[in-house]
Amino acid sequence: MRNRRRALTISRAVGGLIIFAFASLASSAHAISQTGSATLDSERTEVLLSKFSVSKKGGTLRLKLNTAKAGWERGSHSLELLALREDEYFEWKAMIKKGSLCRDRNAKCSQRHEIALPHPMATHVAKGYEFFIDPESGDSYRMDLMSGNTTWMHPSAHHEQAQAIHHRETALDVTLKDVRTTTMRQRQVEYGVASNWFIVLSDCALEFYQAHPPTLHYDLELLNNEKHLPEELRGLGTIYAFSTIGMSATFLAFGVLTFQQYERTKSVHALVLILLLAHGAQVASLMFELMHITVFSLNGKGLRWRYSWFAADFMSEMLQGASEFIVEFVLLFLVCGWTTLSMTVGGLGGSLFASLESGGGAAASRHPPSGAGGRQSTSLVLSSVLKSFFKVNADDPAVKYRVELVAGALRSPVNMLKRGAETTIGVVILVFFALVHVVLELMSRRYNENFEVFHDHDHWPGYALALMRVAFAMLFIVAGGSTYATAKNQDPALASFIRNLLAVGIVWLLAFPFVIFTASGVSLLWRVRYVAGGCAFLQCTALSALGLLVLVDESFKKLSSVASDSGAKSTLGRRGFRAKVAID
């Protein structure tokens, strides 16, 4: 009872701290959602500023533009803001690739808005007026911007206060709404539809002379029905909220089951702790992503390094990547025979790697045959391919030693945490894959910083992560096939479990690449929700299934050392926390 009250007090304190931090971050929202610079010249007459999606009710755009006062004297200018619908944008891009003139492709745009910067020779500006200095007399005069009429007048004598011009500045408001028409009862009826808009800054006059005007600095505010959250992200917050609640509940349930196991055996298997770590990382990832998307809807920026000290978006992606990485290797270790009591050889180390090191040495003889018809030939073919590809000398004792280290690492991954030279190869494997995963995640940030930053993986680091998952799935299939062939004649129950684990693992490993590579066929309005929601759903499902398998499934408990009082006698250490962690 005392422990329960203490846990409740801690959970309330943590929850209150999270709510306080979240509220303080949300209250610090600023009005402008995007800030940047654009340089136009004779070779680059257009710059894509942003992409934004709006609902059928439409949205608004406000652009604030400023630039240096000097440097605009040479040549003419036709500065415009283009708002292109999705179909117009792709046609516009296709014309760029064909080498069309700027004015020809911009004519395809349905919304073109002229940007009127103050005259480069103007000294002051007021509403509807600009002030200049006559070069001959040195006196000031005023120009009416509507009529073009001029009057001798000093800025201080104007009926409204005139602002001195140090930079050329202007602002522009645009409505973004895709309106369609239909016929109902012999009447034309207009209706709005959800749409994507691409915002482009253009100056077509620059392509006719050698032009290098000053850089344009902009502040861009985009609103969807008076909210910063674009239409393509609508509903993601609900998905993350329900996922967070569900995963938190399962995490709490698994924690209770783990505590009950510890009370019974006075130890907890390393597999259980690893899964709890992955589960906790996923829960934290969902919480951070929920915070990010909520703040993003308030200020259009979210919680990123560029705008906040609390980069919840970055932490969410790193934590989900870590959780996926753990699940990948746990699946591989399990299918290779980790924790299964009846497996004396260890699956992959006893079949595929055994054929690699079977150069007539004694090591090969202690591994059982794979049996089952074509299984042996498949293993031999795979081993011969590996030998030829990596130029493996099967009779070399050093090669045999390295192969045995890899096989041992896959059979008993927790031994990699122990000190000793024999575990170095396993640590190298884990660290290598972890570093590659982290580097690809970090490189993807360069692309996620553009437009909405919810992880659609529509860039080469994202595709590389998907291909890594495919390669891992191939390794998983080879390892699982070898383990299944080894266990088929020795333990039918274990063989049945490995077969089911293979089916579930293959589906999960290949589901992520399937989502990524099929996303291009999904409408832009649904693509981000399809990828982000799909990845979160897959990871939550995999973690819940693994937790049920390890802590609840009775058939696995009979085969595994996880819940056994005698199957996992050794521990990670002799004192403290390590003495309570059971390993194989």
Short mmCIF file of C-alpha atoms in Angstrom, two decimals, residues 64-351:
data_model
loop_
_atom_site.label_atom_id
_atom_site.label_comp_id
_atom_site.label_asym_id
_atom_site.label_seq_id
_atom_site.Cartn_x
_atom_site.Cartn_y
_atom_site.Cartn_z
CA LYS A 64 6.08 40.68 -44.56
CA LEU A 65 8.98 41.48 -46.85
CA ASN A 66 11.99 43.74 -46.34
CA THR A 67 15.22 44.32 -48.23
CA ALA A 68 18.11 46.76 -48.50
CA LYS A 69 17.31 50.22 -49.81
CA ALA A 70 20.27 50.32 -52.22
CA GLY A 71 21.01 47.87 -55.00
CA TRP A 72 17.70 48.00 -56.88
CA GLU A 73 18.60 50.84 -59.23
CA ARG A 74 19.64 48.74 -62.24
CA GLY A 75 16.99 47.32 -64.56
CA SER A 76 13.28 46.74 -64.13
CA HIS A 77 11.51 44.49 -61.64
CA SER A 78 8.20 42.62 -61.47
CA LEU A 79 8.17 41.13 -58.00
CA GLU A 80 5.20 38.81 -57.44
CA LEU A 81 3.85 36.34 -54.92
CA LEU A 82 2.41 33.21 -56.50
CA ALA A 83 -0.08 30.95 -54.72
CA LEU A 84 -0.27 27.74 -56.76
CA ARG A 85 -2.70 24.90 -56.21
CA GLU A 86 -1.31 21.37 -56.26
CA ASP A 87 -2.11 20.73 -59.94
CA GLU A 88 -0.76 24.14 -60.96
CA TYR A 89 2.43 23.62 -59.00
CA PHE A 90 3.35 20.31 -60.65
CA GLU A 91 2.60 21.74 -64.09
CA TRP A 92 4.73 24.79 -63.18
CA LYS A 93 7.62 22.51 -62.11
CA ALA A 94 7.35 20.50 -65.31
CA MET A 95 7.65 23.71 -67.35
CA ILE A 96 10.79 24.66 -65.40
CA LYS A 97 12.40 21.34 -66.36
CA LYS A 98 11.52 21.97 -70.00
CA GLY A 99 13.31 25.35 -69.92
CA SER A 100 10.32 27.68 -70.30
CA LEU A 101 10.36 31.42 -69.68
CA CYS A 102 9.40 32.63 -66.24
CA ARG A 103 6.46 34.71 -67.50
CA ASP A 104 5.06 31.77 -69.49
CA ARG A 105 4.98 29.32 -66.58
CA ASN A 106 3.77 31.94 -64.10
CA ALA A 107 0.79 32.54 -66.40
CA LYS A 108 -0.46 29.09 -65.33
CA CYS A 109 -0.93 30.36 -61.77
CA SER A 110 -4.47 31.35 -60.79
CA GLN A 111 -3.33 33.63 -57.94
CA ARG A 112 -0.66 36.20 -58.78
CA HIS A 113 -0.17 39.14 -56.45
CA GLU A 114 2.09 42.08 -57.25
CA ILE A 115 4.44 43.07 -54.44
CA ALA A 116 4.90 46.83 -54.28
CA LEU A 117 8.09 47.76 -52.44
CA PRO A 118 8.73 51.44 -51.65
CA HIS A 119 10.65 53.28 -54.36
CA PRO A 120 14.43 52.92 -53.82
CA MET A 121 14.83 56.74 -53.86
CA ALA A 122 12.03 57.40 -51.34
CA THR A 123 13.12 58.89 -48.00
CA HIS A 124 9.87 58.59 -46.02
CA VAL A 125 6.60 56.73 -46.32
CA ALA A 126 3.08 57.31 -45.01
CA LYS A 127 -0.23 55.66 -45.76
CA GLY A 128 -0.78 56.17 -49.49
CA TYR A 129 2.21 58.49 -49.91
CA GLU A 130 5.97 58.43 -50.46
CA PHE A 131 8.39 61.33 -49.97
CA PHE A 132 11.38 62.17 -52.16
CA ILE A 133 14.13 64.79 -52.32
CA ASP A 134 14.48 66.84 -55.48
CA PRO A 135 18.15 66.45 -56.59
CA GLU A 136 18.35 70.04 -57.95
CA SER A 137 16.74 72.10 -55.21
CA GLY A 138 17.19 69.68 -52.30
CA ASP A 139 13.57 70.23 -51.25
CA SER A 140 11.21 67.40 -50.31
CA TYR A 141 8.08 66.54 -52.25
CA ARG A 142 5.22 64.11 -51.71
CA MET A 143 3.81 61.60 -54.23
CA ASP A 144 0.25 60.27 -54.04
CA LEU A 145 0.61 56.55 -54.81
CA MET A 146 -2.98 56.30 -56.10
CA SER A 147 -3.00 59.22 -58.53
CA GLY A 148 0.71 59.81 -59.06
CA ASN A 149 0.33 63.54 -58.30
CA THR A 150 3.19 65.31 -56.53
CA THR A 151 3.17 68.17 -54.02
CA TRP A 152 6.03 70.10 -52.48
CA MET A 153 5.93 69.05 -48.84
CA HIS A 154 8.35 68.09 -46.12
CA PRO A 155 7.58 64.76 -44.32
CA SER A 156 7.16 66.61 -41.01
CA ALA A 157 4.34 68.72 -42.52
CA HIS A 158 2.26 65.71 -43.55
CA HIS A 159 -1.09 65.30 -41.75
CA GLU A 160 0.03 61.85 -40.52
CA GLN A 161 3.41 60.90 -39.11
CA ALA A 162 5.71 59.74 -41.90
CA GLN A 163 8.20 56.95 -41.26
CA ALA A 164 11.80 57.29 -42.42
CA ILE A 165 12.81 54.53 -44.84
CA HIS A 166 15.95 52.64 -43.89
CA HIS A 167 14.90 49.39 -45.58
CA ARG A 168 12.36 48.71 -48.27
CA GLU A 169 9.45 47.01 -46.50
CA THR A 170 5.97 45.88 -47.45
CA ALA A 171 3.21 43.51 -46.35
CA LEU A 172 0.71 41.44 -48.31
CA ASP A 173 -2.43 39.52 -47.30
CA VAL A 174 -3.79 36.69 -49.47
CA THR A 175 -6.79 34.39 -49.11
CA LEU A 176 -6.15 30.71 -49.88
CA LYS A 177 -9.32 28.90 -50.90
CA ASP A 178 -10.01 26.43 -53.68
CA VAL A 179 -13.54 27.06 -54.92
CA ARG A 180 -15.32 24.65 -57.28
CA THR A 181 -18.70 24.97 -58.99
CA THR A 182 -21.42 22.43 -59.53
CA THR A 183 -24.94 22.44 -60.92
CA MET A 184 -27.79 21.78 -58.51
CA ARG A 185 -31.42 22.20 -59.65
CA GLN A 186 -30.28 24.12 -62.72
CA ARG A 187 -28.29 26.54 -60.57
CA GLN A 188 -24.53 27.07 -60.34
CA VAL A 189 -23.41 26.46 -56.77
CA GLU A 190 -19.93 27.22 -55.45
CA TYR A 191 -18.31 25.10 -52.75
CA GLY A 192 -14.88 24.94 -51.16
CA VAL A 193 -12.60 21.90 -51.12
CA ALA A 194 -9.54 21.06 -49.04
CA SER A 195 -6.41 21.90 -51.01
CA ASN A 196 -2.63 22.20 -50.97
CA TRP A 197 -0.99 25.51 -51.80
CA PHE A 198 2.61 26.23 -52.80
CA ILE A 199 3.86 29.75 -52.09
CA VAL A 200 6.43 31.11 -54.56
CA LEU A 201 8.30 34.43 -54.72
CA SER A 202 9.04 35.48 -58.30
CA ASP A 203 10.58 38.31 -60.33
CA CYS A 204 10.37 37.45 -64.04
CA ALA A 205 11.98 40.71 -65.18
CA LEU A 206 15.36 39.52 -63.87
CA GLU A 207 15.85 36.87 -66.57
CA PHE A 208 16.31 39.51 -69.30
CA TYR A 209 19.51 41.10 -67.92
CA GLN A 210 22.39 40.35 -65.56
CA ALA A 211 20.60 41.01 -62.30
CA HIS A 212 21.85 40.58 -58.74
CA PRO A 213 19.45 42.52 -56.48
CA PRO A 214 19.74 42.45 -52.68
CA THR A 215 18.45 39.52 -50.64
CA LEU A 216 14.80 39.58 -49.62
CA HIS A 217 13.99 38.77 -45.98
CA TYR A 218 10.50 37.51 -45.23
CA ASP A 219 8.17 36.62 -42.39
CA LEU A 220 5.38 34.30 -43.49
CA GLU A 221 2.27 33.55 -41.46
CA LEU A 222 0.00 30.78 -42.75
CA LEU A 223 -3.36 30.01 -41.19
CA ASN A 224 -5.83 27.23 -41.89
CA ASN A 225 -9.27 28.37 -40.76
CA GLU A 226 -7.53 30.76 -38.31
CA LYS A 227 -5.25 28.00 -36.99
CA HIS A 228 -1.60 27.31 -37.75
CA LEU A 229 -2.12 23.56 -38.10
CA PRO A 230 -2.33 22.68 -41.82
CA GLU A 231 -5.16 20.50 -43.06
CA GLU A 232 -2.84 17.60 -43.88
CA LEU A 233 -1.97 17.27 -40.17
CA ARG A 234 -5.55 17.46 -38.91
CA GLY A 235 -6.32 14.43 -36.77
CA LEU A 236 -2.71 13.56 -35.96
CA GLY A 237 -3.07 15.07 -32.51
CA THR A 238 -6.01 12.77 -31.79
CA ILE A 239 -4.04 9.76 -33.04
CA TYR A 240 -1.07 10.64 -30.83
CA ALA A 241 -3.31 11.34 -27.82
CA PHE A 242 -5.10 7.98 -27.98
CA SER A 243 -1.82 6.19 -28.73
CA THR A 244 -0.20 7.83 -25.71
CA ILE A 245 -3.06 6.80 -23.43
CA GLY A 246 -3.13 3.24 -24.76
CA MET A 247 0.64 2.75 -24.66
CA SER A 248 0.85 4.27 -21.17
CA ALA A 249 -1.81 1.84 -19.96
CA THR A 250 -0.02 -1.18 -21.46
CA PHE A 251 3.31 0.08 -20.10
CA LEU A 252 1.79 0.29 -16.62
CA ALA A 253 0.27 -3.19 -16.99
CA PHE A 254 3.57 -4.67 -18.16
CA GLY A 255 5.32 -2.95 -15.28
CA VAL A 256 2.95 -4.58 -12.80
CA LEU A 257 3.51 -8.01 -14.40
CA THR A 258 7.27 -7.45 -14.23
CA PHE A 259 7.06 -6.55 -10.55
CA GLN A 260 4.99 -9.67 -9.87
CA GLN A 261 7.62 -11.75 -11.65
CA TYR A 262 10.33 -10.15 -9.56
CA GLU A 263 8.40 -10.85 -6.34
CA ARG A 264 8.15 -14.51 -7.36
CA THR A 265 11.69 -15.16 -8.64
CA LYS A 266 13.66 -12.27 -7.04
CA SER A 267 15.05 -11.46 -10.49
CA VAL A 268 13.87 -10.05 -13.82
CA HIS A 269 15.05 -11.38 -17.15
CA ALA A 270 17.06 -8.97 -19.32
CA LEU A 271 14.60 -9.48 -22.20
CA VAL A 272 11.76 -8.07 -20.08
CA LEU A 273 13.81 -5.01 -19.10
CA ILE A 274 14.85 -4.39 -22.71
CA LEU A 275 11.23 -4.51 -23.87
CA LEU A 276 10.18 -2.17 -21.06
CA LEU A 277 12.93 0.22 -22.16
CA ALA A 278 11.66 0.16 -25.76
CA HIS A 279 8.08 0.57 -24.54
CA GLY A 280 9.01 3.53 -22.35
CA ALA A 281 10.90 5.18 -25.21
CA GLN A 282 7.83 4.84 -27.43
CA VAL A 283 5.53 6.32 -24.78
CA ALA A 284 7.89 9.29 -24.33
CA SER A 285 8.11 9.69 -28.11
CA LEU A 286 4.33 9.88 -28.42
CA MET A 287 4.11 12.39 -25.57
CA PHE A 288 6.75 14.66 -27.10
CA GLU A 289 5.12 14.44 -30.53
CA LEU A 290 1.75 15.32 -29.03
CA MET A 291 3.29 18.36 -27.34
CA HIS A 292 4.99 19.39 -30.57
CA ILE A 293 1.89 19.14 -32.75
CA THR A 294 -0.23 21.02 -30.18
CA VAL A 295 2.22 23.92 -29.94
CA PHE A 296 2.59 23.82 -33.73
CA SER A 297 -1.16 24.39 -34.06
CA LEU A 298 -0.83 27.44 -31.79
CA ASN A 299 2.15 29.21 -33.33
CA GLY A 300 3.03 27.43 -36.59
CA LYS A 301 6.52 26.62 -35.32
CA GLY A 302 6.21 23.83 -32.80
CA LEU A 303 8.96 22.71 -30.44
CA ARG A 304 12.09 22.64 -32.59
CA TRP A 305 15.69 23.65 -31.97
CA ARG A 306 15.19 26.68 -34.20
CA TYR A 307 12.43 28.13 -32.04
CA SER A 308 12.61 26.49 -28.60
CA TRP A 309 15.08 25.21 -26.02
CA PHE A 310 12.78 22.20 -25.60
CA ALA A 311 13.07 20.39 -28.94
CA ALA A 312 10.26 17.89 -28.42
CA ASP A 313 10.07 17.11 -32.13
CA PHE A 314 13.72 16.06 -32.28
CA MET A 315 13.51 14.02 -29.08
CA SER A 316 10.37 12.29 -30.30
CA GLU A 317 12.00 11.13 -33.51
CA MET A 318 15.16 9.95 -31.73
CA LEU A 319 13.17 8.02 -29.12
CA GLN A 320 10.95 6.34 -31.69
CA GLY A 321 14.05 5.41 -33.69
CA ALA A 322 15.63 3.91 -30.57
CA SER A 323 12.46 1.96 -29.83
CA GLU A 324 12.33 0.58 -33.38
CA PHE A 325 16.02 -0.31 -33.21
CA ILE A 326 15.51 -2.28 -29.99
CA VAL A 327 12.51 -4.16 -31.40
CA GLU A 328 14.45 -5.09 -34.55
CA PHE A 329 17.28 -6.69 -32.61
CA VAL A 330 15.00 -8.33 -30.04
CA LEU A 331 13.15 -10.05 -32.89
CA LEU A 332 16.47 -11.20 -34.36
CA PHE A 333 17.75 -12.49 -31.02
CA LEU A 334 14.50 -14.34 -30.30
CA VAL A 335 14.37 -16.00 -33.68
CA CYS A 336 17.99 -17.11 -33.24
CA GLY A 337 17.08 -18.99 -30.06
CA TRP A 338 17.61 -16.50 -27.24
CA THR A 339 15.84 -17.58 -24.01
CA THR A 340 14.47 -20.81 -25.52
CA LEU A 341 15.37 -23.56 -23.05
CA SER A 342 15.31 -26.54 -25.41
CA MET A 343 17.68 -24.92 -27.92
CA THR A 344 21.21 -26.04 -27.10
CA VAL A 345 22.75 -24.72 -30.28
CA GLY A 346 21.13 -21.38 -30.86
CA GLY A 347 19.51 -21.40 -34.26
CA LEU A 348 21.52 -19.25 -36.59
CA GLY A 349 24.80 -20.06 -34.88
CA GLY A 350 23.99 -23.76 -35.16
CA SER A 351 22.99 -23.84 -38.82
#
